[in-house]
Structure formats: C-alpha cells, structure tokens
Coordinates of C-alpha atoms and ligand atoms in Angstrom, one line a residue:
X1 CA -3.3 -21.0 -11.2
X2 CA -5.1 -22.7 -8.5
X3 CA -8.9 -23.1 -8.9
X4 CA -12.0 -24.0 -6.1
X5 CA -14.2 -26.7 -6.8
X6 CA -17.4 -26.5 -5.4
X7 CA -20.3 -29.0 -5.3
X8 CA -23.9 -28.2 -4.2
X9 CA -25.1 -30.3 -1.1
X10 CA -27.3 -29.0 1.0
X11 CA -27.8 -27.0 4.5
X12 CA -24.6 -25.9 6.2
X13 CA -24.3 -25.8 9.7
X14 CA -21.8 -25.5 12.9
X15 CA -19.6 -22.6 14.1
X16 CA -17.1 -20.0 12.4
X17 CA -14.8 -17.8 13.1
X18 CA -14.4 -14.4 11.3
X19 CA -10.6 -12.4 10.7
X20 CA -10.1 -9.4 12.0
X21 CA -10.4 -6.7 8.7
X22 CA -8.1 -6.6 5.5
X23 CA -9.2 -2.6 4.9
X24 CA -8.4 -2.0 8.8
X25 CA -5.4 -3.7 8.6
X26 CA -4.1 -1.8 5.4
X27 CA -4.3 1.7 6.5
X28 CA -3.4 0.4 10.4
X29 CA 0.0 -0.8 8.8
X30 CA 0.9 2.6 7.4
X31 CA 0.1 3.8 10.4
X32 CA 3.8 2.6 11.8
X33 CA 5.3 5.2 9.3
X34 CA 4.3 8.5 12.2
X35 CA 6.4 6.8 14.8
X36 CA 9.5 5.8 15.6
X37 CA 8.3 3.4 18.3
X38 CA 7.1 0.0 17.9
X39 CA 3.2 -0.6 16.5
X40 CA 2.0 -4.2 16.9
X41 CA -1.4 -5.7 15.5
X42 CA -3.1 -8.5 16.6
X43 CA -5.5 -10.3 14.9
X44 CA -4.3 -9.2 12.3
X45 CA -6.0 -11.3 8.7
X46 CA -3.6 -13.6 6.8
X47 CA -4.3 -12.5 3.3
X48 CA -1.8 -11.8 0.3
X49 CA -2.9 -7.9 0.2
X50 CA -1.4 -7.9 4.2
X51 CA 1.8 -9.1 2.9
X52 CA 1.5 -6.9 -0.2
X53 CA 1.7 -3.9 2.1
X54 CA 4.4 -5.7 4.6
X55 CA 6.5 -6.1 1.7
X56 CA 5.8 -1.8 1.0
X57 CA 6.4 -0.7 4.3
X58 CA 9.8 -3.0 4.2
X59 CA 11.1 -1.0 1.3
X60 CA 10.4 1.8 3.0
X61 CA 13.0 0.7 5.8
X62 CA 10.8 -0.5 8.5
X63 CA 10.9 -3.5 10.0
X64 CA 8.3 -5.6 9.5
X65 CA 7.8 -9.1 11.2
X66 CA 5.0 -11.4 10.8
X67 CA 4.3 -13.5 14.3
X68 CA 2.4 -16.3 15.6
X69 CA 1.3 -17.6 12.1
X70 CA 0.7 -14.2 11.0
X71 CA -1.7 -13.1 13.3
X72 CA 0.4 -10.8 15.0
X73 CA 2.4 -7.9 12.9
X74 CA 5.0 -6.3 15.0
X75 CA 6.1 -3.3 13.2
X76 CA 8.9 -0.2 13.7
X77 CA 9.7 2.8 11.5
X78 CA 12.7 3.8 13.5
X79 CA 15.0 3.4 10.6
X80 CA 13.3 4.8 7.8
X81 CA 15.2 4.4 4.7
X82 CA 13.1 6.0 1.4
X83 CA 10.1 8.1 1.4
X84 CA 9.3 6.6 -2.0
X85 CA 6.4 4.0 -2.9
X86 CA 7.2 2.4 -6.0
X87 CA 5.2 1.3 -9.1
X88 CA 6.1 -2.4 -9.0
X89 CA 4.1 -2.7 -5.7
X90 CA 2.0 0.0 -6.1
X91 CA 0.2 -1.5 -8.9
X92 CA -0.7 -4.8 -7.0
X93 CA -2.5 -2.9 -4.5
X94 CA -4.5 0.6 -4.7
X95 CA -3.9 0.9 -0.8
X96 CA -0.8 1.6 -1.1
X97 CA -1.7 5.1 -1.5
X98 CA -2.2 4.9 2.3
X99 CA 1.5 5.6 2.7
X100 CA 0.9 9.2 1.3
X101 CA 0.2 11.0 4.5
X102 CA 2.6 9.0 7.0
X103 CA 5.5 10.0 5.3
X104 CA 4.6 13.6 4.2
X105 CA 3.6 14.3 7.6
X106 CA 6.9 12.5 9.2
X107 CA 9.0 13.7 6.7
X108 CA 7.8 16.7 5.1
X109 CA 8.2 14.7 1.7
X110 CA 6.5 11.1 0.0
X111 CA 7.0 9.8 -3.6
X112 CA 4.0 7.9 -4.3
X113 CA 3.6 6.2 -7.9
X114 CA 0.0 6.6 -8.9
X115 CA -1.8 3.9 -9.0
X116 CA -3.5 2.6 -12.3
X117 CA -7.1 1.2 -13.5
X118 CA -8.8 -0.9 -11.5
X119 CA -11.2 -3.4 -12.7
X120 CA -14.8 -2.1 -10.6
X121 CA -13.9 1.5 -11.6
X122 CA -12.1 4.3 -12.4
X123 CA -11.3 4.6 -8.6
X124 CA -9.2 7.9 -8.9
X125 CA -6.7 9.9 -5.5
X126 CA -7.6 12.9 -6.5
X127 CA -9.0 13.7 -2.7
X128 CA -6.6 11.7 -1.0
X129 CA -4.2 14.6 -3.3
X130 CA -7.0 17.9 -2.4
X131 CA -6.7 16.1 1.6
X132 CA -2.7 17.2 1.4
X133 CA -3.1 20.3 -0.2
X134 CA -5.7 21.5 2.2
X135 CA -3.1 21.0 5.0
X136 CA -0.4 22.7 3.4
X137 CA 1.1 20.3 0.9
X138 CA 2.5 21.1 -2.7
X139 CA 1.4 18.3 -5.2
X140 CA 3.3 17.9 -8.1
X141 CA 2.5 14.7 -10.2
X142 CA 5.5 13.8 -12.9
X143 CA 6.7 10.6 -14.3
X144 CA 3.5 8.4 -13.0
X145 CA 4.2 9.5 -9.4
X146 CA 3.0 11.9 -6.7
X147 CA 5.3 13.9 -5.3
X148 CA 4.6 15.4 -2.4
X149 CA 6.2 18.3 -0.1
X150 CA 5.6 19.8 3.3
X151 CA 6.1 23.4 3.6
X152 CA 8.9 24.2 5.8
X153 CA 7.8 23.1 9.6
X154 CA 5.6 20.6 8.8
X155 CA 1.9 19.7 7.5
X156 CA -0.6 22.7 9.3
X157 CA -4.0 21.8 10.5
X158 CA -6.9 23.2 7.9
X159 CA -10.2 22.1 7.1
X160 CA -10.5 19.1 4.7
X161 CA -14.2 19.3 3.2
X162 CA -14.4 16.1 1.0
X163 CA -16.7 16.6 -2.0
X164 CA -18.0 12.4 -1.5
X165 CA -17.3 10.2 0.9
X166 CA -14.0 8.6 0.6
X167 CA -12.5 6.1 2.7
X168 CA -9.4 5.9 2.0
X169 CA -9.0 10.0 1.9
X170 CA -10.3 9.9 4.7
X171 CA -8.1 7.7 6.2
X172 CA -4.9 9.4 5.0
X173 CA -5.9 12.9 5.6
X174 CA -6.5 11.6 9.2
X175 CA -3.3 9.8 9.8
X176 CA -1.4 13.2 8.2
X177 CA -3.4 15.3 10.6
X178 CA -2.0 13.6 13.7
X179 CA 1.3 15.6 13.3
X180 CA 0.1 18.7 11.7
X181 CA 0.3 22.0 13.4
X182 CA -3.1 23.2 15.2
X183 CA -6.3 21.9 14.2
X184 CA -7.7 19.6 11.4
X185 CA -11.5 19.5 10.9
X186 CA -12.7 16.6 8.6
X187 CA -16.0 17.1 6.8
X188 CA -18.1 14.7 4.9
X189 CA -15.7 11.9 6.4
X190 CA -16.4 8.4 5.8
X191 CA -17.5 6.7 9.2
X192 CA -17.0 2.6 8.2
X193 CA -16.4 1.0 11.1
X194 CA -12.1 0.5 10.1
X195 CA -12.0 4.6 10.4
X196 CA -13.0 4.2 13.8
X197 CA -10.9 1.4 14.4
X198 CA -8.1 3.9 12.7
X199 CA -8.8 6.9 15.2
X200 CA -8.5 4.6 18.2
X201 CA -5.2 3.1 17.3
X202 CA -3.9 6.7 16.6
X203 CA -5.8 7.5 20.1
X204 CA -3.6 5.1 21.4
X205 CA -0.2 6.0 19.6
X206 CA -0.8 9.3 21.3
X207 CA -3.0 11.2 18.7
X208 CA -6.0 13.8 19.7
X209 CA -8.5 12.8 17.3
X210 CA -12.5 13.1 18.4
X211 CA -15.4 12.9 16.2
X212 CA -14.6 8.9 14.3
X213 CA -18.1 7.3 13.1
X214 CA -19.3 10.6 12.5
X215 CA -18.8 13.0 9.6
X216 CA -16.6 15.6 11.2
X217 CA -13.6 14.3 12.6
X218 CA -11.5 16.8 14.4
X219 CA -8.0 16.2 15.0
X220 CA -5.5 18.3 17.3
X221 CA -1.9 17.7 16.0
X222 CA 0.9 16.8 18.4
X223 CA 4.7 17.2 18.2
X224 CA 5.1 13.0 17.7
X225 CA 3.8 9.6 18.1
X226 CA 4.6 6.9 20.3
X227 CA 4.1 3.2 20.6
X228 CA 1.0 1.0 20.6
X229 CA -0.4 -2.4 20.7
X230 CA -4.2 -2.6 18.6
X231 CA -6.4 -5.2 18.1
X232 CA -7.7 -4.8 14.3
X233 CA -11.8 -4.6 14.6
X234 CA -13.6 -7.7 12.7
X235 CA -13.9 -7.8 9.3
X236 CA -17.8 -7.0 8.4
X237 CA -16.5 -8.2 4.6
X238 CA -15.2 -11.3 5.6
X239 CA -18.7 -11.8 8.0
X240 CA -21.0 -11.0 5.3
X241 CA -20.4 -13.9 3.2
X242 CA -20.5 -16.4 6.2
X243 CA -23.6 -15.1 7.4
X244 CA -24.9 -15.4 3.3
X245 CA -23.5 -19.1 3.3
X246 CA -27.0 -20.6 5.8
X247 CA -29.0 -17.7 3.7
X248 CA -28.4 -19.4 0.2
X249 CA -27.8 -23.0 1.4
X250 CA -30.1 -23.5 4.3
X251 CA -29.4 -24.2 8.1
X252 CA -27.7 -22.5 11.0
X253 CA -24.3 -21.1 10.8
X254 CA -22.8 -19.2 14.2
X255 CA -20.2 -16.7 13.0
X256 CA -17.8 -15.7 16.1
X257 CA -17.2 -12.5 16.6
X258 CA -19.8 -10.9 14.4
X259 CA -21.8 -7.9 15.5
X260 CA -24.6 -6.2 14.7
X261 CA -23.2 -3.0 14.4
X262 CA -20.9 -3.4 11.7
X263 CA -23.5 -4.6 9.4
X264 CA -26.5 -2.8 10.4
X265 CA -28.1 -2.3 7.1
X266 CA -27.1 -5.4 5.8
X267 CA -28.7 -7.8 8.8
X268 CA -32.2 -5.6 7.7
X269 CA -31.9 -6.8 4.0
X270 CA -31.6 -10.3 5.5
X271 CA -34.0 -10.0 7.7
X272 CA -36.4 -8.6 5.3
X273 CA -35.1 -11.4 3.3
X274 CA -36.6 -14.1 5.9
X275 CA -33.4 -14.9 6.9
X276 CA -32.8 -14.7 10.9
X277 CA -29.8 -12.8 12.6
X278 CA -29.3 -13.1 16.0
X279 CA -26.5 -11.7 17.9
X280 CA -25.3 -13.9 20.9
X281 CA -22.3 -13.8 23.2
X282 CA -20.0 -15.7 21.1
X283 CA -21.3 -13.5 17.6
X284 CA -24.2 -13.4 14.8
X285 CA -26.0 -17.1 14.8
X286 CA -27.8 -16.9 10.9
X287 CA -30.4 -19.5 9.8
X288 CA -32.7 -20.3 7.0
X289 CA -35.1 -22.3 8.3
X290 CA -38.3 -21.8 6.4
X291 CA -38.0 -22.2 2.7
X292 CA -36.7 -19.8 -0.3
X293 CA -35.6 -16.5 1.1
X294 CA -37.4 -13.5 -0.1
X295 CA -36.6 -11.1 -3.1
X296 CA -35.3 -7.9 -1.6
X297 CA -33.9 -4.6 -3.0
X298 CA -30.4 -3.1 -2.6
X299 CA -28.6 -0.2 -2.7
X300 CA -25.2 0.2 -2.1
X301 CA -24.1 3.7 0.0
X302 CA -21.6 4.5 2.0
X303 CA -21.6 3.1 5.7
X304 CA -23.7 3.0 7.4
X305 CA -25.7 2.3 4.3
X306 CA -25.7 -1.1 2.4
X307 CA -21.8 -2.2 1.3
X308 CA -20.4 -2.4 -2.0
X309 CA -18.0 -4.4 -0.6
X310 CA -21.1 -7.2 -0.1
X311 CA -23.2 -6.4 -3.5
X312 CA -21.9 -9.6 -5.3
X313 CA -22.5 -11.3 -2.4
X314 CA -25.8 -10.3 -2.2
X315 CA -26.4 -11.0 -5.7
X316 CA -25.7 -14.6 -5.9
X317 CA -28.7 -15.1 -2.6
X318 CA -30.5 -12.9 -4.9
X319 CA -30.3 -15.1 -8.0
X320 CA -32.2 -18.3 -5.7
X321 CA -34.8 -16.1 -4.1
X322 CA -38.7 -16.0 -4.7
X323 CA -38.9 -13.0 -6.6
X324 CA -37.4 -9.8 -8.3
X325 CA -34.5 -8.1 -6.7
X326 CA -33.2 -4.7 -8.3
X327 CA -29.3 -3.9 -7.2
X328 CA -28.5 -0.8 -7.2
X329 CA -24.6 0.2 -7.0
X330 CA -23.9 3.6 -6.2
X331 CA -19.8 3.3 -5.2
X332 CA -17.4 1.9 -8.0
X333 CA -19.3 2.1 -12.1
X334 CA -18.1 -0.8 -13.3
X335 CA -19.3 -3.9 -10.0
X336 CA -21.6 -6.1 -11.9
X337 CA -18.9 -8.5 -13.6
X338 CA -19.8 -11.3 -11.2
X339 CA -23.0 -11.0 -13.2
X340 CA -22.6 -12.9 -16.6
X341 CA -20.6 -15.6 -14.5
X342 CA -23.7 -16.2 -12.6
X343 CA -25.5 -16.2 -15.2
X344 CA -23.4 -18.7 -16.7
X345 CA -24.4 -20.5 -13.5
X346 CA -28.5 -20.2 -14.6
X347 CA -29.0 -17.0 -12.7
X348 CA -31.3 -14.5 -14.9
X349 CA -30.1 -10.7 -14.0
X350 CA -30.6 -7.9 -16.5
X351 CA -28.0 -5.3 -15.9
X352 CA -28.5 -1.3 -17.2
X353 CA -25.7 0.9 -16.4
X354 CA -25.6 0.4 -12.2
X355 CA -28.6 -1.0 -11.6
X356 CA -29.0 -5.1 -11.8
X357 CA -32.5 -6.7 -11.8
X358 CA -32.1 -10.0 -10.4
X359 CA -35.3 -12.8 -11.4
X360 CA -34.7 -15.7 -8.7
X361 CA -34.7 -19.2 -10.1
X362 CA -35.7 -22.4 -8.3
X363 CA -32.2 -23.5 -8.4
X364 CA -28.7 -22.5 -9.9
X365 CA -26.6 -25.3 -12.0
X366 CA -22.6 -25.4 -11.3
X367 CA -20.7 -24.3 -14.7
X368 CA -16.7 -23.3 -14.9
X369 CA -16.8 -19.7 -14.0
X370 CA -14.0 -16.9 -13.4
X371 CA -13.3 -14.6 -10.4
X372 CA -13.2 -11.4 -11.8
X373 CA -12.4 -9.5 -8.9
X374 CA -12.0 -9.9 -5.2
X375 CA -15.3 -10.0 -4.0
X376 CA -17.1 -11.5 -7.0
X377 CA -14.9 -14.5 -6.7
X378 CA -16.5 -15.3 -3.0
X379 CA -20.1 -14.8 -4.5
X380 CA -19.2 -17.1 -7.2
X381 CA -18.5 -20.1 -4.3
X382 CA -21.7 -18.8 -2.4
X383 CA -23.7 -19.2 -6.0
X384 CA -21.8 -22.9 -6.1
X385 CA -22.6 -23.7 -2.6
X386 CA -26.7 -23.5 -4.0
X387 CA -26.0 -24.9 -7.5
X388 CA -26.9 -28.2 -8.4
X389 CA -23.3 -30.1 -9.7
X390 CA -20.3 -29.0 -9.9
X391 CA -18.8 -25.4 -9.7
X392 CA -15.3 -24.9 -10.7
X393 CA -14.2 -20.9 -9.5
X394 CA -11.0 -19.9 -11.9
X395 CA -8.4 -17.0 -10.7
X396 CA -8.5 -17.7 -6.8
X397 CA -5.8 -15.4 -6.1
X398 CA -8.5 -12.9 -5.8
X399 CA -10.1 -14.4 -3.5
X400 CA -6.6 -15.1 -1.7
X401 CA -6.2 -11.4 -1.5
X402 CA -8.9 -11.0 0.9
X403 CA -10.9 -14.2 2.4
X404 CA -8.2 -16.5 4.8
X405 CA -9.2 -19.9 4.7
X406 CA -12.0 -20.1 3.2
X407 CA -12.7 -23.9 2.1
X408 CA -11.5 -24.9 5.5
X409 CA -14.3 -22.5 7.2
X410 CA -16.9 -24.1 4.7
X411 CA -16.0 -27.5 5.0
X412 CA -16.1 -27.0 8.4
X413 CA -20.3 -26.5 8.2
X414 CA -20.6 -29.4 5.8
X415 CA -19.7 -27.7 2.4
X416 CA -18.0 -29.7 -0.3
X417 CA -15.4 -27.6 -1.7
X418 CA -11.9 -27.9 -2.4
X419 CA -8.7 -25.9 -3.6
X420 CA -7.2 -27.6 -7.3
X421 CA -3.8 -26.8 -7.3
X422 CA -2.9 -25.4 -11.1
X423 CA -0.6 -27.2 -13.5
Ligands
EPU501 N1 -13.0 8.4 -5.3 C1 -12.7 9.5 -6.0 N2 -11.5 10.2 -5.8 C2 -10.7 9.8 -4.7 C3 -11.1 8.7 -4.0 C4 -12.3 8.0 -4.2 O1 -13.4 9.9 -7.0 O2 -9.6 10.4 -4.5 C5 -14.3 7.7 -5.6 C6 -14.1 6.3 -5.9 O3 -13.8 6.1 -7.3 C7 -15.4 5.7 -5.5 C8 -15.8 6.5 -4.3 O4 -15.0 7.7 -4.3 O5 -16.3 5.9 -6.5 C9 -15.5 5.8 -3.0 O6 -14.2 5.3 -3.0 P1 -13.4 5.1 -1.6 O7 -12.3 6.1 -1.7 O8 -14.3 5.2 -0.4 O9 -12.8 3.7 -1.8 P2 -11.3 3.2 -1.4 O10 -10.9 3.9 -0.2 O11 -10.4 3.2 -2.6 C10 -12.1 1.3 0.2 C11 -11.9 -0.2 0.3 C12 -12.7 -0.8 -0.8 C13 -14.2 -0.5 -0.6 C14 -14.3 1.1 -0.7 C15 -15.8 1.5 -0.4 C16 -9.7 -0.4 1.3 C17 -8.3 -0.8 1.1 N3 -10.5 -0.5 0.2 O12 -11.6 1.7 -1.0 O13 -12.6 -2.2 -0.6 O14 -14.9 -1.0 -1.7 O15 -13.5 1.7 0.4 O16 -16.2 1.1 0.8 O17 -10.1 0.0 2.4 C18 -12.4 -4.4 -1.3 O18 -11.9 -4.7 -0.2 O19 -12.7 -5.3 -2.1 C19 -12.5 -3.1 -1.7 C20 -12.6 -2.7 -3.0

C-alpha cells in the first residue's frame, strides 16, 4: 500500500485548481439510468469512488466511457441489462444505493444489496427505503438486498416528509420523482449545493423539478427523459482543504474556481479564525499573514451549516491555533478517529462522545500516522504540512477515493510531500 510522506517547511503559496465534486458526480452518474439518451459530464473528478460507480452502472448494461483523461464521462442506458446492484461493489461504496430510484422508477423494479457498516457511523437507508414507499413502492429486504417493486404503471407522485436531513434520500427520492405520475413534494430536503447541481441536470434531461436549495422541492413527473450535457458544480470538499493548506502553513494560496457560496459557514469560521478569504474572478485567494490563527468553535449541520465533510480538516488547523477549540459533530457518531492520529502528531484534543476539545500547541511534530477514513486522511497531510519533521500518512487509498492529485497541487505552492509506492 502506497503511503504520503510529508515534511514541514513553511508558507505555501501560488495558484490551484479545485475538481469539480465526487458527491455531485456520484448521484449525477446514476442519473443516466432514467434515460435512454446519452448523459455526458464534464469536469467530472478523477477519483477511484468515480470509477467505483462507472464500473456499477457498467454491470448494469450501460455504457460507460471515460474521456479526455477522465474528465469527461459520456454515458447511455439505452441497453439496460440487470436492474440488480450487487454486493461485491456495493460494499466498496455506500453510494451505490443511488441506483435505487433510477431503476425502480425506469423499470418498475431494482435489486439493491444493502450496504454494510461504515467506519464514521452507522449510516443506515432506511429513508432512502421510506422515500420509495412514499411514492408507491413495495420494499421487501431478503438475502442482504433490497428489492424493490413499482406498482403496476409506474412510481406515483406523493409527499416524501423526511424525518432528518438526508442527502442521499434526498437525492434518490428526487431522481425517482422525475418519472412518477403527478406530483412529488419533498419536505425537510437536504439543500448542499450537489442537490442543486442534481435538479439542474435533471432540469436539463427534461425533468420539472422547482424548489432545489430549499427544503421543499417539488417535482412534476413526465412520461421520460432525454439527453444532456452537465458540467458537475466544484467540489466545496475538495476546496476546503486547499483553502486550510495557507491557514495552517502560512502564505497566500488562490484556489480556482472556489466560491463563496458553497462554503458560506465555513469561510466565517476562517475568518473568525484570522484567516482572510477573498473571492476574486479566478476563485477564493486565502492567506495567513499575521501570526497563529485563532481558536474557533465548530459545529457540524447540515448545509448550509458547517460540513462534516470538513470537521477533520478543521481539526488539524485547530490543533496549531492560539487557544481552545470545541468540535462539535452532529452528522455521522463515530468522526473523531483522525483524533488519536493527531495526537500522535502532538496535538492535545480530549474527545466525549461527539464533541472534541481541541488545546492548540505551538507546533505539531511529524510521527507515522494512519488514514482512517477518507477525509481524516487529508487532515492528517494538512497536520504534516505544520509539523516539524517528517510525517508519513499510511492507507492513501482513502484519500485516492476522493482528493485527485493531491501532492502535485501541494507541491505546486512549495509543499514537500511525496507518494511512497508500497512493497
Ligand atoms: N441517515 C439515516 N437514514 C438514512 C440516511 C441517512 O439515519 O436512510 C442518517 C445518517 O446516518 C447520518 C445522517 O442521516 O447520520 C445524514 O446522512 P446523509 O444521508 O446526509 O449522508 P449520505 O447521503 O450517506 C452524503 C455524502 C457524505 C457526507 C454526507 C453528509 C455522498 C456520496 N456522500 O452521505 O460524504 O458526509 O452526505 O453531508 O454524497 C464523504 O464524501 O467523505 C462523505 C462521507
């Protein structure tokens, strides 16, 4: 297994650019499965989780193929062979639950396996299973899968009230509702910015959705789909720790394509933080410019509130600062297992259940640590990036899963850090 050696040295500076979004990208695919026409993606991330779900939707029959270095997915479901989705890639990726609704409201039937455990939490389907039956579907679950059935003439529209905000439920109760008869009413829907960008691919496909970034979405189901071309929105995960990179190491860092918007709450911890975001015409120019950065709170929410998705990330800025941060994660029970690897790294956090108190230190020292998950294993570079010596980060292919290229962007600002191949 490969590893990332990082070594501490100092203020990063220059210019970055930021992939379009893994989550967009995952339900965006599925979304090929209500059409028979063509659906192409550009800028579309080159990440092992993208060909995770390529290699799904190919089982399923559709064509798949991966252009221009992989930044352009040209997709067709035409030619649909299986309406199942089976363990053995199942299990290497929970979003393959995204399938559900495509095919149950194509086909009038889907054979899902369930997926398993996850390592940040429980992370259950049970709304993405409540979404189906609330337009019409029988659920029957049996040998570790879901299987799911139309009634006779399709999915019909119905209110979907979702008891907490779910993103991926969301998502597939949206993409189902395109083809159901009459009218769907979401409530309590997620609004993260790779909904929206969801609804206005489906917009384009044909669908009559209104109501994305909001908590009621309404959809009016047509007859079918048709073709599209979409270009998948930024990734606010992949920005985040790019933005976090000048915050914990000092200097200037210009991260093209980043907006505002995406990461509201986040840019006020960071400005709160004393660190400076500044959104220009090529993206977000962040610098750290005047010393430590502050202590500041967190609490992770649903969007628009603070992302889980950047808690780790926040942690390891958190471990340097001048101060006492308490992290407070309210999404997934089990997110603090970048914790003891940081501090492994010198960091002193004291975690209770899903709250972390964070004591900043003057300085971190670089220590063999292990990714634990996708996201911890960027906050554990970002910790090496401020530790003094050497960092080696084992079980990359987390961090392969969801961040492209990432010791080429860093080296690109001045970092030293390098991929060791494995024996
Ligand atoms: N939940 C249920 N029942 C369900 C679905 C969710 O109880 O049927 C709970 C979850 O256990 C969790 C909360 O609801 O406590 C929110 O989960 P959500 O459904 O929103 O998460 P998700 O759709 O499974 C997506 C992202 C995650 C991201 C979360 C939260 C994708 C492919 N994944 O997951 O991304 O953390 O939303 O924003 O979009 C990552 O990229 O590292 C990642 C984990």
């Amino acid at each position: 297994m490969d590893s990332i050696l990082v070594t501490g040295n100092g203020p990063l500076n220059g210019e970055i650019p930021i992939a379009g979004a893994k989550n967009a990208c995952l339900t965006l695919m599925p979304a090929t499965l209500l059409s028979e026409e063509p659906l192409t993606l550009t800028n579309a991330p080159r990440l092992s989780d993208i060909r995770t779900m390529t290699l799904l939707l190919q089982s399923l029959g559709a064509e798949v193929t991966a252009m221009n270095a992989g930044k352009v997915l040209a997709m067709s479901s035409h030619a649909l062979t299986s309406q199942r989705a089976e363990y053995d890639i199942v299990r290497k990726m929970r979003a393959s639950i995204l399938v559900l609704g495509p095919l149950l409201a194509r086909f009038g039937y889907a054979e899902v396996s369930l997926p398993g455990g996850c390592a940040i939490g429980a992370r259950p389907v049970d709304l993405h299973l409540k979404a189906m039956e609330a337009l019409g579907a029988e659920m029957d679950l049996r040998d570790g899968y879901v299987h799911a059935k139309a009634p006779a003439g399709g999915l019909k529209g119905g209110v979907v009230e979702f008891p907490l905000v779910s993103v991926g439920a969301t998502e597939n109760a949206l993409m189902a509702a395109t083809l159901a008869k009459g009218t769907t009413v979401l409530k309590n829907a997620a609004r993260e910015p790779e909904i929206v960008d969801l609804a206005h691919c489906l917009r384009k496909m044909g669908a009559q959705i209104s109501g994305e970034g909001t908590s009621t979405i309404e959809v009016q189901g047509v007859e079918r789909l048709g073709g599209a071309t979409h270009s998948v929105v930024t990734d606010r995960i992949d920005l985040g720790p790019y933005m976090l990179a000048p915050a914990i190491c000092g200097g200037e860092v210009t991260c093209r394509g980043g907006r505002i918007d995406l990461l509201q709450a986040f840019c006020e911890r960071l400005d709160a933080a004393g660190v400076s975001v500044e959104e220009t015409d090529k993206g977000l120019k962040v610098a750290r410019k005047n010393g430590r950065v502050k202590a500041v709170d967190v609490v992770t929410e649903p969007f628009p509130g603070f992302p889980t998705d950047l808690q780790a990330q926040m942690m390891a800025l958190m471990c340097t600062a001048d101060g006492k941060a308490v992290l407070e994660e309210k999404i997934f029970e089990n997110r603090f297992m970048h914790a003891p690897e940081l501090i492994r790294m010198g960091a002193r956090i004291d975690v209770h259940g899903g709250t972390a108190t964070v004591s900043g230190v003057e300085r971190l020292k670089g220590a063999p640590v292990m990714a634990t998950d996708l996201r911890a294993s960027v906050s554990l570079i970002l910790a090496g990036l401020a530790a003094e010596g050497e960092t080696i980060v084992n079980r990359v292919y987390h961090l392969d899963r969801g961040y492209e290229n990432v010791e080429e962007k860093l080296s690109a600002l001045g970092a030293r850090i390098e991929r060791v191949a494995g024996q």
